[in-house]
Backbone as JSON, one array per atom type, in Angstrom:
{
  "sequence": "MDLLQRLLMVVFAGLLLVGCAKGTSDDFFVQPEWAGYLERVPANLGFEPAVTDWERAPSLETSHDECASPQQTTEAWAAFHGLIGPEKPDNLTVDLRTRHQQDTATGLVQRWGFKDDSVAGTDYQLTLEKTNGCWQPTKVETRHYCRRGKTEGNLCI",
  "N": [[92.69, -0.21, 129.73], [94.54, 2.68, 129.32], [95.33, 5.12, 126.71], [98.02, 6.02, 126.87], [99.26, 3.95, 128.31], [98.94, 1.86, 126.49], [100.44, 2.88, 124.37], [103.0, 2.97, 125.54], [103.37, 0.22, 125.96], [103.48, -0.68, 123.31], [105.75, 0.71, 122.41], [107.68, -0.41, 124.14], [107.5, -3.13, 123.37], [108.3, -2.88, 120.71], [110.95, -1.95, 121.05], [111.98, -4.17, 122.35], [111.75, -6.12, 120.34], [113.41, -4.97, 118.39], [115.81, -5.07, 119.77], [116.22, -7.8, 119.81], [116.5, -8.39, 117.2], [118.32, -9.56, 114.37], [121.55, -8.37, 113.81], [121.38, -6.0, 115.27], [122.98, -4.33, 117.9], [123.03, -2.65, 120.08], [121.79, 0.21, 121.93], [122.35, 2.59, 120.6], [121.17, 4.81, 119.27], [119.13, 5.63, 120.96], [117.32, 8.07, 122.67], [117.85, 9.09, 125.83], [116.07, 10.63, 127.42], [113.54, 10.51, 126.28], [111.76, 8.31, 126.88], [111.05, 8.84, 129.55], [109.75, 11.27, 129.19], [107.5, 10.43, 127.7], [106.2, 8.92, 129.64], [105.29, 10.9, 131.35], [103.39, 12.38, 129.95], [100.04, 13.23, 129.88], [97.31, 11.07, 129.05], [94.94, 11.99, 127.93], [95.08, 14.23, 126.26], [94.66, 14.49, 123.56], [96.54, 14.17, 121.57], [99.46, 12.48, 120.27], [102.74, 12.11, 121.24], [105.64, 12.05, 119.09], [108.34, 10.86, 116.99], [110.18, 12.28, 114.41], [111.0, 11.08, 111.11], [114.34, 10.22, 110.05], [116.0, 12.76, 108.28], [117.9, 13.89, 105.56], [120.4, 16.42, 105.76], [121.93, 18.33, 103.86], [123.12, 20.9, 104.02], [124.42, 20.9, 106.41], [126.62, 19.34, 106.11], [129.59, 19.74, 106.62], [133.16, 20.19, 106.52], [136.05, 19.82, 108.67], [139.12, 20.85, 110.3], [139.91, 19.58, 112.62], [140.15, 16.41, 112.94], [141.15, 13.89, 113.62], [140.05, 11.68, 114.86], [136.89, 9.9, 115.01], [135.38, 10.85, 117.23], [136.61, 13.33, 117.8], [136.1, 14.68, 115.4], [133.27, 14.73, 115.43], [132.81, 16.29, 117.73], [134.08, 18.71, 116.94], [132.52, 19.36, 114.71], [129.98, 19.69, 115.92], [130.52, 21.87, 117.62], [131.18, 23.84, 115.73], [128.72, 24.24, 114.5], [127.3, 25.36, 116.53], [126.07, 23.71, 118.4], [127.12, 22.68, 120.69], [128.92, 24.01, 123.47], [130.17, 26.69, 125.61], [128.0, 28.36, 126.24], [125.53, 27.06, 126.82], [122.02, 26.68, 126.95], [119.93, 26.79, 129.94], [118.82, 23.75, 131.45], [119.11, 22.25, 129.14], [120.13, 19.28, 127.75], [122.95, 17.69, 126.39], [124.24, 15.17, 124.41], [126.94, 13.41, 123.18], [128.11, 10.9, 121.04], [130.01, 8.24, 119.55], [130.54, 5.62, 117.17], [132.32, 2.93, 115.67], [132.16, 1.41, 112.48], [132.93, -0.91, 109.89], [134.43, 0.45, 107.66], [133.63, 2.96, 108.13], [132.33, 5.47, 110.39], [129.97, 6.43, 112.89], [128.67, 9.4, 114.09], [126.89, 10.86, 116.75], [124.86, 13.42, 117.84], [122.92, 14.5, 120.39], [120.38, 16.6, 121.44], [118.43, 17.78, 124.07], [115.54, 19.03, 125.71], [114.5, 21.46, 124.88], [113.08, 24.68, 125.2], [110.38, 24.79, 124.09], [107.15, 24.48, 122.77], [106.59, 22.59, 120.9], [108.83, 21.1, 119.8], [110.82, 18.86, 121.48], [113.4, 17.91, 121.44], [116.37, 17.3, 119.43], [118.11, 15.15, 117.21], [121.26, 14.61, 115.69], [122.74, 12.87, 113.18], [125.79, 11.76, 112.07], [127.44, 10.49, 109.31], [130.57, 9.25, 109.01], [133.61, 9.22, 107.2], [136.91, 8.04, 106.63], [139.45, 9.8, 105.12], [142.53, 10.2, 103.68], [143.7, 10.06, 106.26], [141.99, 11.59, 107.78], [138.95, 12.04, 109.44], [135.84, 12.73, 108.11], [132.57, 14.23, 107.81], [130.29, 12.68, 105.67], [127.67, 12.5, 105.3], [124.85, 13.97, 106.8], [122.16, 13.67, 108.98], [118.99, 14.55, 110.38], [116.64, 14.33, 113.1], [113.6, 14.89, 114.9], [112.14, 15.23, 118.15], [108.9, 15.25, 118.84], [106.64, 16.99, 120.76], [103.83, 17.11, 120.55], [103.14, 15.39, 118.52], [103.47, 14.54, 114.98], [103.31, 15.74, 111.58], [102.08, 14.42, 108.41], [103.94, 15.26, 106.67], [106.31, 15.05, 108.02], [106.88, 16.93, 110.02], [107.03, 18.59, 113.19], [104.13, 19.07, 115.18]],
  "CA": [[94.04, 0.3, 129.56], [94.44, 3.97, 128.63], [96.14, 5.3, 125.51], [99.44, 6.11, 127.21], [99.74, 2.61, 128.66], [99.04, 1.1, 125.24], [101.58, 3.43, 123.63], [104.22, 2.5, 126.2], [103.52, -1.21, 125.69], [103.91, -0.81, 121.93], [107.14, 1.16, 122.36], [108.48, -1.43, 124.81], [107.54, -4.32, 122.51], [109.14, -2.55, 119.56], [112.35, -1.94, 121.49], [112.35, -5.55, 122.62], [111.94, -6.78, 119.05], [114.6, -4.41, 117.77], [116.95, -5.59, 120.51], [116.41, -9.21, 119.48], [116.66, -8.54, 115.76], [119.67, -9.86, 113.9], [122.3, -7.21, 113.34], [121.35, -4.88, 116.21], [123.87, -4.68, 118.99], [122.94, -1.73, 121.22], [120.78, 1.26, 121.85], [123.16, 3.75, 120.23], [120.35, 5.95, 118.86], [118.06, 5.89, 121.92], [117.38, 9.32, 123.43], [117.52, 8.67, 127.2], [115.0, 11.43, 128.03], [112.27, 10.32, 125.58], [110.86, 7.4, 127.6], [110.54, 9.57, 130.71], [108.77, 12.25, 128.71], [106.28, 9.71, 127.34], [105.53, 8.52, 130.87], [104.7, 12.07, 132.01], [102.36, 13.0, 129.12], [98.69, 12.73, 130.15], [96.74, 10.35, 127.9], [93.7, 12.59, 127.42], [95.34, 15.53, 125.65], [94.21, 14.51, 122.17], [97.66, 14.03, 120.64], [100.46, 11.49, 120.65], [104.11, 12.5, 120.92], [106.21, 11.24, 118.01], [109.69, 11.19, 116.53], [110.19, 12.37, 112.96], [111.94, 10.21, 110.41], [115.62, 10.85, 109.74], [116.04, 13.5, 107.01], [119.24, 14.36, 105.22], [120.59, 17.88, 105.88], [123.18, 18.61, 103.15], [123.74, 22.16, 104.43], [125.22, 20.65, 107.62], [127.73, 18.45, 105.77], [130.77, 20.59, 106.55], [134.42, 19.56, 106.9], [136.8, 20.55, 109.69], [140.52, 20.48, 110.44], [140.05, 18.69, 113.77], [139.52, 15.22, 112.37], [142.0, 12.73, 113.84], [139.22, 10.55, 115.3], [135.46, 10.19, 114.86], [134.93, 11.66, 118.36], [137.12, 14.69, 117.61], [135.36, 15.26, 114.28], [131.9, 14.98, 115.88], [132.86, 17.44, 118.64], [134.39, 19.91, 116.16], [131.34, 19.64, 113.89], [128.93, 20.21, 116.81], [130.92, 23.21, 118.07], [131.09, 24.74, 114.57], [127.3, 24.52, 114.24], [126.7, 25.96, 117.72], [125.27, 22.73, 119.13], [127.76, 22.53, 121.99], [129.74, 25.16, 123.81], [130.02, 27.19, 126.98], [126.76, 29.1, 126.45], [124.41, 26.12, 126.7], [120.84, 27.12, 127.7], [119.56, 26.01, 131.13], [118.01, 22.54, 131.3], [119.36, 21.57, 127.87], [121.13, 18.23, 127.86], [123.61, 17.38, 125.13], [124.95, 13.9, 124.47], [127.7, 13.09, 121.97], [128.69, 9.55, 121.04], [130.46, 7.75, 118.25], [130.82, 4.19, 117.07], [133.0, 2.53, 114.44], [131.77, 0.25, 111.71], [134.14, -1.39, 109.22], [135.19, 1.52, 107.0], [133.0, 4.24, 108.45], [131.96, 5.67, 111.79], [128.76, 7.22, 113.07], [128.66, 10.34, 115.19], [125.53, 11.21, 117.13], [124.72, 14.54, 118.76], [121.53, 14.57, 120.84], [120.06, 17.77, 122.27], [117.12, 17.54, 124.67], [115.08, 19.98, 126.72], [114.21, 22.77, 124.29], [111.95, 25.43, 125.78], [109.54, 24.91, 122.91], [105.96, 23.66, 123.0], [106.45, 21.63, 119.82], [110.01, 20.24, 119.67], [111.49, 18.59, 122.76], [114.82, 17.66, 121.21], [116.8, 17.0, 118.06], [119.29, 14.32, 117.03], [122.05, 14.81, 114.47], [123.51, 11.66, 112.89], [126.84, 12.01, 111.1], [128.16, 9.36, 108.74], [131.94, 9.72, 108.88], [134.53, 8.37, 106.45], [138.3, 8.46, 106.78], [140.12, 10.08, 103.86], [143.86, 10.77, 103.92], [143.93, 10.14, 107.69], [141.11, 12.57, 108.39], [137.54, 11.65, 109.47], [134.97, 13.83, 107.69], [131.17, 13.85, 107.6], [129.86, 12.55, 104.28], [126.21, 12.6, 105.31], [124.29, 14.39, 108.08], [120.71, 13.54, 109.03], [118.39, 15.04, 111.62], [115.28, 13.92, 113.46], [113.1, 15.71, 115.99], [111.21, 14.65, 119.12], [107.74, 16.15, 118.78], [105.82, 16.89, 121.97], [102.4, 16.95, 120.23], [102.97, 14.58, 117.33], [104.06, 15.04, 113.75], [102.45, 15.75, 110.4], [102.47, 13.47, 107.37], [105.12, 15.84, 106.03], [107.47, 14.84, 108.9], [107.13, 18.13, 110.81], [106.39, 18.58, 114.51], [102.91, 19.87, 115.3]],
  "C": [[93.95, 1.61, 128.77], [95.44, 4.06, 127.47], [97.63, 5.33, 125.82], [100.01, 4.74, 127.56], [99.89, 1.75, 127.41], [100.24, 1.55, 124.43], [102.9, 2.94, 124.23], [104.45, 1.02, 125.97], [104.01, -1.44, 124.27], [105.37, -0.41, 121.78], [108.06, 0.11, 122.98], [108.61, -2.68, 123.93], [108.42, -4.08, 121.29], [110.61, -2.54, 119.91], [112.85, -3.35, 121.77], [112.63, -6.29, 121.32], [113.19, -6.27, 118.35], [115.85, -4.96, 118.45], [117.25, -7.04, 120.18], [116.68, -9.43, 118.0], [118.11, -8.79, 115.41], [120.33, -8.58, 113.41], [122.24, -6.01, 114.27], [122.16, -5.26, 117.43], [123.72, -3.78, 120.21], [121.84, -0.71, 121.01], [121.46, 2.6, 121.53], [122.3, 4.98, 119.95], [119.26, 6.33, 119.86], [118.32, 7.2, 122.66], [116.94, 8.98, 124.86], [116.34, 9.41, 127.82], [113.61, 11.12, 127.46], [111.3, 9.44, 126.37], [110.26, 8.08, 128.83], [109.51, 10.6, 130.32], [107.44, 11.56, 128.39], [105.5, 9.28, 128.58], [104.79, 9.69, 131.53], [103.56, 12.71, 131.22], [101.0, 12.41, 129.46], [98.07, 12.14, 128.89], [95.58, 11.08, 127.25], [93.91, 13.96, 126.77], [94.94, 15.62, 124.18], [95.34, 14.47, 121.15], [98.61, 12.97, 121.17], [101.84, 12.0, 120.28], [104.71, 11.54, 119.89], [107.62, 11.7, 117.71], [109.64, 11.23, 115.01], [111.16, 11.34, 112.39], [113.26, 10.96, 110.22], [115.5, 11.53, 108.38], [117.45, 14.02, 106.79], [119.28, 15.88, 105.27], [121.91, 18.25, 105.21], [123.87, 19.9, 103.59], [124.6, 22.0, 105.68], [126.43, 19.77, 107.35], [129.0, 19.27, 105.54], [131.99, 19.83, 107.04], [135.18, 20.44, 107.87], [138.23, 20.04, 109.76], [140.75, 19.53, 111.6], [139.36, 17.38, 113.43], [140.33, 13.94, 112.58], [141.22, 11.49, 114.26], [137.76, 10.91, 115.06], [134.93, 11.08, 115.99], [135.36, 13.11, 118.18], [136.36, 15.39, 116.48], [133.94, 15.62, 114.7], [131.86, 16.2, 116.8], [133.13, 18.74, 117.88], [133.2, 20.33, 115.31], [130.25, 20.28, 114.75], [129.26, 21.62, 117.29], [130.78, 24.22, 116.93], [129.65, 25.15, 114.31], [126.57, 25.05, 115.47], [125.86, 25.02, 118.55], [125.84, 22.42, 120.5], [128.59, 23.78, 122.24], [129.44, 25.67, 125.2], [128.69, 27.88, 127.25], [125.53, 28.23, 126.22], [123.23, 26.64, 127.52], [120.57, 26.21, 128.91], [118.67, 24.84, 130.74], [118.16, 21.84, 129.96], [120.43, 20.52, 128.1], [121.66, 17.91, 126.47], [124.41, 16.1, 125.33], [125.65, 13.68, 123.14], [128.24, 11.68, 122.11], [129.1, 9.18, 119.63], [130.6, 6.23, 118.33], [131.42, 3.91, 115.7], [132.28, 1.36, 113.8], [133.04, -0.2, 110.99], [134.96, -0.25, 108.64], [134.63, 2.9, 107.29], [132.81, 4.34, 109.97], [130.67, 6.49, 111.8], [128.95, 8.12, 114.27], [127.21, 10.7, 115.49], [125.58, 12.35, 118.14], [123.24, 14.63, 119.1], [121.36, 15.77, 121.76], [118.63, 17.61, 122.76], [116.81, 18.64, 125.69], [114.84, 21.37, 126.17], [113.02, 23.4, 125.0], [111.01, 25.79, 124.63], [108.33, 24.02, 123.14], [105.77, 22.59, 121.93], [107.6, 20.62, 119.79], [110.7, 20.1, 121.02], [112.99, 18.42, 122.6], [115.09, 17.33, 119.76], [118.05, 16.13, 118.11], [119.94, 14.65, 115.7], [122.91, 13.57, 114.3], [124.51, 11.97, 111.79], [127.4, 10.69, 110.62], [129.56, 9.88, 108.42], [132.77, 8.71, 108.1], [135.94, 8.94, 106.58], [138.94, 8.6, 105.4], [141.44, 10.77, 104.18], [144.11, 11.0, 105.41], [143.01, 11.07, 108.45], [139.65, 12.09, 108.3], [136.68, 12.86, 109.13], [133.53, 13.35, 107.53], [130.84, 13.8, 106.11], [128.35, 12.63, 104.16], [125.78, 13.01, 106.72], [122.77, 14.29, 107.97], [120.22, 14.05, 110.38], [117.03, 14.38, 111.84], [114.9, 14.71, 114.71], [112.13, 14.92, 116.87], [110.07, 15.64, 119.3], [106.83, 15.94, 119.99], [104.36, 16.56, 121.65], [102.17, 16.12, 118.98], [103.61, 15.22, 116.12], [103.05, 14.96, 112.61], [102.89, 14.65, 109.44], [103.71, 13.96, 106.64], [106.36, 15.8, 106.91], [107.87, 16.1, 109.67], [106.45, 17.98, 112.17], [105.18, 19.5, 114.51], [103.09, 20.85, 116.43]]
}
């Protein structure tokens, strides 16, 4: 069994275990393009693609006037930061989704298909809280999909 097959088996087993774990209900954070990318990477290249850990990005924790719902806030936030809009580069896919918890909501912006030899895509996770009828991001975290792996310092190679 080659390295790629072993990697895919480990990923599949991990996803299976996560799916069966208590408290998990869906694949909200799964990047749909990642599994296909892993299948296409030749095993003998000397590196293993990886996903960085989530890291907080305080500079992205901005508030907006369009905040009546978590979806509206996530869309306004993404547009403000230039992550969505009419001038999207070719072959770049963007996925926005939200989900409600008890007193908070999570917004997720996923961008995939960068024309970069290191970073294939980036996810932005927004923790949203409702204050005075307005949903605002209280925490923003990012993670990157690394084509050639990542360093111990959580950077794409």
